[in-house]
């Protein structure tokens, strides 16, 4: 009998389990151990596997909270991961040219891996609880560090087994890393327990739908009329994603800024998807956008006045904007929806500002000589700052809260914001979002001498810059 496989009769199951857990924790912390630090028989291996299963199921049940439902496919996904892991350890022994030692590897990997798994689950839980804005680079670093930790444990485990060549250990650990990375990337991360949540509880869906026209009519009637012989701007702000309050907060803040800086008090309309504002503002969906555009067409001088549309939400790679209000089942917004709504209202001059990932895809379908189109990112880039706890997205803050405090030119504000966003992304090691702009020659000429009516001391609005 080997040094790492003592006689099970010499220690009880509980004593062996305690011994293995303590030794595994020490190994996970980088402490030096001898092979006989673990009690590794077939019995202990089975006990550690049962303990691992109990830990996974128990922790998942606790984190799911009261009233959680069991999900059989989540259990099957977990079982699949476990079987692949065991198969990988078995193949690892084959690569190391050993016929025995599987029980030892199971004991060591389980006892040392459970603390790492528990720490990772705690971090993930904290991130979800505090709605942290964890972007892709940081997520990759987090899971990459955990993978490196697991591989280090396997490397040290194999070092405790005698007569294994260095190249075999390297090949085994590399194969182990590849399998774990593939499981993380390709296997579904289905929970074993889940909550059946109704985030919009208390909202009468039918009443919300029937009230839309009434709310829009009231908002349109309250608009200040167009000033004869003068170019006026009318602002429409849309917060289209109900799942995170940052979009609601941003669109309300932008409305205040354009009222103060551009003198648009009485010429703003707000559409918001959020359960907190469902009784105060009409929904931000494509049908209401079309209704608002049609209403503006009757209030504005459509051949002279300018419609400013600001939409903030998540964006998708197919150049669409996420329109989410779970209980209401709304459809996403595409560039064609915006273009068609404004065209149907015969509104000639448009300034369209979109704060979302991949929003650069809106430039081409919306650009025209009569339009300014500004987006928070290129068509193949993400933008940042949509954490639920935040007040602004990166683009909204740089463009409206900062640049618009120095200028009333939409183009100059974009130039300043683009520089500020690039610097911030570099400081935070984020990939460049690359905000985009299109300025049509006709609207640039049309607004060359425009001044905010309530800000006579403001800089001249010159879009030809």
Coordinates of C-alpha atoms in Angstrom, one line a residue:
X1 CA 0.0 0.0 0.0
X2 CA 1.4 3.4 -1.0
X3 CA 2.1 6.3 1.3
X4 CA -0.8 8.3 -0.1
X5 CA -3.2 5.4 0.3
X6 CA -3.3 4.4 4.0
X7 CA -5.3 1.6 5.4
X8 CA -8.9 2.9 5.8
X9 CA -9.3 0.8 8.9
X10 CA -6.8 3.0 10.7
X11 CA -9.0 6.0 10.7
X12 CA -12.7 6.6 10.8
X13 CA -14.6 8.2 8.0
X14 CA -15.1 11.4 9.8
X15 CA -11.4 11.7 10.9
X16 CA -10.3 11.0 7.3
X17 CA -12.7 13.6 5.9
X18 CA -11.5 16.2 8.4
X19 CA -7.9 15.3 7.5
X20 CA -8.5 15.7 3.8
X21 CA -10.4 19.0 4.1
X22 CA -7.6 20.5 6.2
X23 CA -4.9 19.3 3.9
X24 CA -6.9 20.5 0.8
X25 CA -7.3 24.0 2.3
X26 CA -3.6 24.1 3.0
X27 CA -2.8 23.0 -0.6
X28 CA -5.2 25.6 -2.0
X29 CA -3.4 28.3 0.0
X30 CA 0.0 27.2 -1.5
X31 CA 1.3 25.4 1.5
X32 CA 3.9 22.6 1.1
X33 CA 2.5 19.1 1.8
X34 CA 3.7 15.5 1.7
X35 CA 1.8 12.7 -0.1
X36 CA 0.6 11.2 3.2
X37 CA -1.1 14.4 4.2
X38 CA -4.2 13.0 2.5
X39 CA -6.2 9.9 3.3
X40 CA -7.0 8.7 -0.2
X41 CA -8.8 5.4 -0.5
X42 CA -11.7 4.6 -2.7
X43 CA -14.0 5.2 0.3
X44 CA -12.6 8.7 0.9
X45 CA -12.9 9.5 -2.8
X46 CA -16.5 8.5 -2.8
X47 CA -17.1 10.6 0.4
X48 CA -15.5 13.6 -1.2
X49 CA -17.6 13.3 -4.3
X50 CA -20.7 13.1 -2.2
X51 CA -19.6 16.1 -0.2
X52 CA -18.9 18.0 -3.4
X53 CA -22.4 17.2 -4.7
X54 CA -24.0 18.2 -1.4
X55 CA -22.0 21.4 -1.4
X56 CA -23.1 22.3 -4.9
X57 CA -26.8 21.5 -4.4
X58 CA -26.9 23.1 -0.9
X59 CA -25.2 26.3 -1.9
X60 CA -27.3 26.6 -5.0
X61 CA -30.5 26.1 -2.9
X62 CA -29.4 28.7 -0.3
X63 CA -28.4 31.3 -3.0
X64 CA -31.7 30.8 -4.9
X65 CA -33.6 31.9 -1.8
X66 CA -37.0 31.0 -0.4
X67 CA -39.6 29.7 -2.7
X68 CA -37.1 28.6 -5.4
X69 CA -38.1 25.8 -7.8
X70 CA -36.0 22.8 -8.7
X71 CA -34.7 22.7 -12.3
X72 CA -34.0 19.2 -13.6
X73 CA -31.9 20.5 -16.5
X74 CA -29.7 22.4 -14.1
X75 CA -29.0 19.2 -12.2
X76 CA -28.2 17.4 -15.5
X77 CA -25.8 20.2 -16.5
X78 CA -24.1 19.9 -13.1
X79 CA -23.9 16.2 -13.5
X80 CA -22.4 16.6 -17.0
X81 CA -19.7 18.9 -15.7
X82 CA -18.9 16.4 -12.9
X83 CA -18.6 13.4 -15.3
X84 CA -16.4 15.3 -17.7
X85 CA -14.2 16.4 -14.8
X86 CA -13.9 12.8 -13.6
X87 CA -13.1 11.6 -17.2
X88 CA -10.5 14.3 -17.5
X89 CA -8.7 13.1 -14.3
X90 CA -8.8 9.6 -15.6
X91 CA -7.3 10.6 -18.9
X92 CA -4.7 12.6 -17.0
X93 CA -3.6 9.5 -15.2
X94 CA -3.3 7.8 -18.6
X95 CA -1.2 10.6 -19.9
X96 CA 1.0 10.3 -16.8
X97 CA 1.4 6.5 -17.6
X98 CA -0.2 5.5 -14.3
X99 CA -2.8 2.8 -13.7
X100 CA -3.7 3.9 -10.2
X101 CA -4.1 7.1 -8.3
X102 CA -7.6 8.2 -9.4
X103 CA -8.9 8.0 -5.8
X104 CA -6.0 10.2 -4.7
X105 CA -6.6 12.8 -7.4
X106 CA -10.3 12.9 -6.6
X107 CA -9.7 13.4 -2.9
X108 CA -7.0 16.1 -3.5
X109 CA -9.0 18.0 -6.3
X110 CA -12.2 17.9 -4.3
X111 CA -10.8 18.9 -0.9
X112 CA -8.6 21.7 -2.4
X113 CA -11.0 22.7 -5.1
X114 CA -14.1 23.2 -2.9
X115 CA -12.6 26.3 -1.1
X116 CA -11.9 27.9 -4.5
X117 CA -15.3 27.1 -5.8
X118 CA -17.0 28.5 -2.7
X119 CA -14.9 31.7 -3.0
X120 CA -15.9 32.1 -6.7
X121 CA -19.6 31.6 -5.9
X122 CA -19.4 34.1 -3.1
X123 CA -17.9 36.7 -5.5
X124 CA -20.5 36.0 -8.2
X125 CA -23.3 36.3 -5.6
X126 CA -21.9 39.6 -4.3
X127 CA -21.7 40.9 -7.8
X128 CA -25.3 40.0 -8.5
X129 CA -26.6 41.3 -5.2
X130 CA -24.9 44.7 -5.6
X131 CA -25.6 44.8 -9.4
X132 CA -22.0 45.5 -10.1
X133 CA -21.1 46.5 -13.7
X134 CA -18.7 43.7 -14.4
X135 CA -17.6 44.1 -18.0
X136 CA -16.1 41.4 -20.2
X137 CA -12.4 42.0 -19.5
X138 CA -12.8 41.8 -15.8
X139 CA -15.0 38.7 -16.1
X140 CA -12.3 37.0 -18.2
X141 CA -9.6 37.9 -15.6
X142 CA -11.8 36.5 -12.8
X143 CA -12.5 33.2 -14.5
X144 CA -9.0 33.0 -15.9
X145 CA -7.6 33.4 -12.3
X146 CA -9.9 30.6 -11.0
X147 CA -8.8 28.3 -13.9
X148 CA -5.1 29.0 -13.1
X149 CA -5.8 28.2 -9.5
X150 CA -7.4 24.9 -10.3
X151 CA -4.5 24.0 -12.6
X152 CA -1.9 24.8 -10.0
X153 CA -3.6 22.4 -7.6
X154 CA -3.5 19.7 -10.2
X155 CA 0.2 20.4 -10.9
X156 CA 1.0 20.1 -7.2
X157 CA -1.2 17.0 -6.8
X158 CA 0.7 15.3 -9.6
X159 CA 4.0 16.3 -8.0
X160 CA 3.1 14.3 -4.9
X161 CA 2.8 11.2 -7.1
X162 CA 6.2 9.6 -7.7
X163 CA 7.9 9.0 -11.0
X164 CA 5.9 11.2 -13.3
X165 CA 8.0 12.9 -16.0
X166 CA 7.9 16.7 -16.2
X167 CA 6.6 16.7 -19.8
X168 CA 3.7 14.3 -18.8
X169 CA 2.7 16.6 -16.0
X170 CA 2.7 19.6 -18.4
X171 CA 0.6 17.8 -20.9
X172 CA -1.8 16.6 -18.3
X173 CA -2.3 20.1 -16.8
X174 CA -2.6 21.7 -20.2
X175 CA -5.3 19.1 -21.2
X176 CA -7.1 19.7 -17.9
X177 CA -7.1 23.5 -18.5
X178 CA -8.4 23.1 -22.0
X179 CA -11.3 20.9 -20.8
X180 CA -12.3 23.2 -17.9
X181 CA -12.2 26.2 -20.3
X182 CA -14.3 24.4 -22.8
X183 CA -16.9 23.4 -20.2
X184 CA -17.1 27.0 -19.0
X185 CA -17.5 28.3 -22.6
X186 CA -19.8 25.8 -24.1
X187 CA -21.8 24.0 -21.4
X188 CA -25.0 25.8 -20.3
X189 CA -24.7 27.5 -16.9
X190 CA -28.2 26.4 -15.8
X191 CA -29.1 26.8 -12.1
X192 CA -30.2 23.8 -10.1
X193 CA -32.8 26.0 -8.4
X194 CA -34.4 29.2 -9.7
X195 CA -36.9 31.8 -8.7
X196 CA -40.1 32.3 -10.6
X197 CA -40.1 36.0 -10.5
X198 CA -42.6 38.5 -11.6
X199 CA -40.6 41.7 -11.6
X200 CA -43.6 43.7 -12.7
X201 CA -45.9 42.5 -9.9
X202 CA -48.7 44.9 -9.2
X203 CA -48.8 46.3 -12.7
X204 CA -52.1 46.0 -14.5
X205 CA -50.9 45.2 -18.0
X206 CA -54.3 45.9 -19.7
X207 CA -54.7 49.2 -17.9
X208 CA -51.1 50.3 -18.9
X209 CA -51.9 49.5 -22.6
X210 CA -55.2 51.4 -22.6
X211 CA -53.7 54.4 -21.0
X212 CA -51.0 55.0 -23.5
X213 CA -52.9 57.1 -26.0
X214 CA -54.4 59.2 -23.1
X215 CA -50.9 59.9 -21.7
X216 CA -49.4 60.7 -25.1
X217 CA -52.3 63.1 -25.9
X218 CA -51.8 64.9 -22.6
X219 CA -48.1 65.3 -23.1
X220 CA -48.5 66.5 -26.7
X221 CA -51.2 69.1 -25.7
X222 CA -48.8 70.4 -23.0
X223 CA -46.1 71.3 -25.6
X224 CA -45.3 74.9 -26.3
X225 CA -46.4 75.8 -29.8
X226 CA -43.9 76.6 -32.5
X227 CA -42.6 80.2 -32.8
X228 CA -43.4 81.6 -36.2
X229 CA -40.4 82.7 -38.2
X230 CA -38.0 81.0 -35.7
X231 CA -36.3 77.6 -35.7
X232 CA -37.3 75.7 -32.6
X233 CA -36.0 72.4 -31.2
X234 CA -38.2 69.7 -29.8
X235 CA -36.7 67.0 -27.7
X236 CA -37.9 63.4 -27.3
X237 CA -36.1 61.2 -24.7
X238 CA -36.6 57.4 -24.5
X239 CA -35.4 55.1 -21.8
X240 CA -36.2 51.7 -23.4
X241 CA -34.9 49.1 -20.9
X242 CA -36.8 48.6 -17.7
X243 CA -34.5 46.1 -16.1
X244 CA -31.9 48.7 -15.0
X245 CA -32.8 52.1 -13.5
X246 CA -29.7 53.8 -15.0
X247 CA -31.6 54.4 -18.3
X248 CA -34.6 56.0 -16.5
X249 CA -32.2 58.2 -14.5
X250 CA -30.2 59.2 -17.5
X251 CA -33.1 60.2 -19.7
X252 CA -34.6 62.4 -16.9
X253 CA -31.3 64.1 -16.3
X254 CA -30.8 64.7 -20.0
X255 CA -34.2 66.3 -20.2
X256 CA -33.3 68.7 -17.5
X257 CA -30.1 69.6 -19.2
X258 CA -31.6 70.3 -22.6
X259 CA -34.3 72.4 -20.9
X260 CA -31.7 74.5 -19.1
X261 CA -28.9 74.7 -21.7
X262 CA -30.9 74.7 -24.9
X263 CA -34.0 76.6 -23.6
X264 CA -36.4 73.7 -24.4
X265 CA -38.7 74.0 -21.4
X266 CA -42.1 73.1 -22.6
X267 CA -40.7 71.4 -25.7
X268 CA -39.7 68.0 -24.3
X269 CA -41.4 64.6 -24.3
X270 CA -40.3 61.7 -22.2
X271 CA -41.0 58.0 -22.8
X272 CA -39.8 55.5 -20.2
X273 CA -40.0 51.8 -19.5
X274 CA -39.8 51.4 -15.8
X275 CA -42.2 50.1 -13.2
X276 CA -41.5 53.2 -11.0
X277 CA -42.7 55.6 -13.7
X278 CA -45.4 53.6 -15.4
X279 CA -48.1 56.0 -14.1
X280 CA -46.2 59.1 -15.1
X281 CA -44.7 58.5 -18.5
X282 CA -45.9 56.7 -21.6
X283 CA -43.9 53.6 -22.6
X284 CA -40.8 53.8 -24.7
X285 CA -41.7 51.5 -27.6
X286 CA -41.8 51.9 -31.3
X287 CA -45.5 52.4 -31.5
X288 CA -45.4 55.3 -29.0
X289 CA -42.4 56.7 -30.9
X290 CA -44.5 56.7 -34.1
X291 CA -47.3 58.4 -32.2
X292 CA -45.0 61.0 -30.7
X293 CA -43.5 61.8 -34.1
X294 CA -46.9 62.1 -35.6
X295 CA -48.0 64.5 -32.8
X296 CA -44.8 66.6 -33.2
X297 CA -45.6 66.8 -36.9
X298 CA -48.7 68.8 -36.0
X299 CA -47.0 71.0 -33.5
X300 CA -43.7 71.8 -35.2
X301 CA -43.0 73.6 -38.4
X302 CA -41.8 70.4 -40.0
X303 CA -39.9 72.2 -42.7
X304 CA -37.9 74.4 -40.3
X305 CA -37.9 73.1 -36.7
X306 CA -35.6 70.3 -35.5
X307 CA -36.6 67.1 -33.7
X308 CA -34.0 65.9 -31.2
X309 CA -34.4 62.2 -30.4
X310 CA -32.3 60.6 -27.6
X311 CA -32.6 56.9 -26.9
X312 CA -30.7 55.1 -24.1
X313 CA -30.8 51.3 -23.7
X314 CA -28.8 48.2 -24.3
X315 CA -27.9 47.5 -27.9
X316 CA -27.5 44.3 -29.9
X317 CA -25.1 43.2 -32.7
X318 CA -27.9 43.3 -35.3
X319 CA -28.1 47.0 -34.8
X320 CA -31.3 47.0 -32.7
X321 CA -32.1 48.6 -29.4
X322 CA -33.4 46.5 -26.5
X323 CA -37.0 47.4 -25.5
X324 CA -37.7 45.6 -22.3
X325 CA -40.6 45.7 -19.9
X326 CA -41.0 42.0 -19.0
X327 CA -44.7 41.9 -18.3
X328 CA -45.6 43.9 -21.4
X329 CA -43.7 41.9 -24.1
X330 CA -42.5 44.9 -26.2
X331 CA -40.6 44.6 -29.5
X332 CA -37.1 45.9 -30.0
X333 CA -36.4 49.1 -32.0
X334 CA -34.5 49.2 -35.3
X335 CA -33.1 52.1 -37.3
X336 CA -35.9 51.6 -39.8
X337 CA -38.5 52.2 -37.1
X338 CA -36.9 55.5 -36.2
X339 CA -36.5 56.6 -39.9
X340 CA -40.1 55.5 -40.8
X341 CA -41.6 57.3 -37.8
X342 CA -39.9 60.6 -38.6
X343 CA -40.5 60.3 -42.3
X344 CA -44.3 59.6 -41.8
X345 CA -44.5 62.8 -39.7
X346 CA -42.7 64.7 -42.5
X347 CA -40.1 66.0 -40.1
X348 CA -37.2 67.2 -42.2
X349 CA -34.5 68.1 -39.7
X350 CA -33.5 65.5 -37.1
X351 CA -30.8 65.1 -34.5
X352 CA -30.7 61.5 -33.4
X353 CA -28.5 60.4 -30.4
X354 CA -28.3 56.8 -29.4
X355 CA -26.5 55.6 -26.3
X356 CA -26.2 51.8 -26.6
X357 CA -23.7 49.1 -27.5
X358 CA -23.2 48.5 -31.2
X359 CA -25.2 51.7 -31.9
X360 CA -22.9 52.7 -34.7
X361 CA -25.0 50.4 -36.9
X362 CA -27.7 53.1 -36.8
X363 CA -25.5 55.6 -38.7
X364 CA -25.9 54.3 -42.2
X365 CA -29.7 53.8 -42.2
X366 CA -30.4 57.1 -40.6
X367 CA -27.9 59.5 -42.2
X368 CA -29.1 62.1 -44.6
X369 CA -28.2 65.7 -45.6
X370 CA -30.9 66.8 -43.1
X371 CA -29.7 64.7 -40.2
X372 CA -27.1 64.6 -37.4
X373 CA -26.7 61.0 -36.1
X374 CA -24.6 60.4 -33.0
X375 CA -23.9 57.0 -31.4
X376 CA -22.1 55.9 -28.2
X377 CA -20.1 53.2 -30.0
X378 CA -19.1 51.8 -33.4
X379 CA -21.3 49.1 -34.9
X380 CA -19.0 46.3 -33.6
X381 CA -18.2 47.9 -30.2
X382 CA -19.7 47.9 -26.8
X383 CA -20.3 51.0 -24.7
X384 CA -20.1 51.1 -21.0
X385 CA -21.7 52.3 -17.8
X386 CA -25.1 50.5 -17.8
X387 CA -24.8 49.2 -14.2
X388 CA -28.1 49.3 -12.4
X389 CA -26.6 51.5 -9.6
X390 CA -25.2 54.1 -11.9
X391 CA -26.8 57.5 -12.8
X392 CA -25.2 57.8 -16.2
X393 CA -23.7 55.6 -19.0
X394 CA -20.2 56.6 -20.0
X395 CA -21.5 58.3 -23.1
X396 CA -24.4 60.1 -21.5
X397 CA -22.2 61.5 -18.8
X398 CA -19.4 62.6 -21.1
X399 CA -21.8 64.1 -23.7
X400 CA -24.6 65.7 -21.7
X401 CA -23.4 66.1 -18.1
X402 CA -19.9 67.3 -19.1
X403 CA -19.6 68.5 -22.7
X404 CA -23.0 70.2 -22.9
X405 CA -22.0 72.3 -19.9
X406 CA -19.4 74.0 -22.1
X407 CA -21.2 74.2 -25.4
X408 CA -24.6 74.2 -27.0
X409 CA -23.3 72.6 -30.2
X410 CA -24.2 69.0 -30.6
X411 CA -21.2 68.4 -32.8
X412 CA -18.7 70.2 -30.5
X413 CA -20.2 68.3 -27.5
X414 CA -19.5 65.1 -29.4
X415 CA -15.9 66.0 -30.1
X416 CA -15.3 66.7 -26.4
X417 CA -17.2 63.7 -25.3
X418 CA -15.3 61.3 -27.6
X419 CA -12.0 62.5 -26.2
X420 CA -13.1 62.1 -22.6
X421 CA -14.6 58.7 -23.2
X422 CA -11.4 57.4 -24.9
X423 CA -9.3 58.7 -22.0
X424 CA -11.6 57.0 -19.4
X425 CA -11.7 53.7 -21.2
X426 CA -7.9 53.7 -21.4
X427 CA -7.6 54.5 -17.7
X428 CA -9.9 51.6 -16.9
X429 CA -8.4 49.2 -19.4
X430 CA -11.6 48.8 -21.3
X431 CA -11.7 48.2 -25.1
X432 CA -12.5 51.4 -27.1
X433 CA -16.2 52.0 -27.8
X434 CA -15.4 54.4 -30.6
X435 CA -18.4 56.8 -30.6
X436 CA -19.6 57.8 -34.1
X437 CA -21.1 60.9 -35.7
X438 CA -22.7 61.9 -39.0
X439 CA -23.4 65.5 -39.8
X440 CA -25.5 66.3 -42.9
X441 CA -24.6 69.4 -44.8
X442 CA -28.1 70.8 -44.9
X443 CA -28.7 70.6 -41.2
X444 CA -25.3 72.0 -40.4
X445 CA -26.1 75.0 -42.6
X446 CA -29.6 75.3 -41.2
X447 CA -28.4 75.5 -37.6
X448 CA -25.3 77.7 -38.2
X449 CA -26.8 80.8 -36.6
X450 CA -29.2 79.2 -34.2
X451 CA -29.0 80.3 -30.5
X452 CA -30.8 78.8 -27.5
X453 CA -33.8 81.1 -26.9
X454 CA -33.4 81.0 -23.1
X455 CA -29.6 81.3 -23.1
X456 CA -28.7 84.5 -24.9
X457 CA -25.2 84.5 -23.5
X458 CA -24.5 80.9 -24.6
X459 CA -21.9 80.2 -27.3
X460 CA -23.2 80.3 -30.9
X461 CA -24.7 77.0 -32.1
X462 CA -22.5 76.3 -35.1
X463 CA -22.7 72.8 -36.5
X464 CA -20.3 73.5 -39.3
X465 CA -17.4 73.2 -36.9

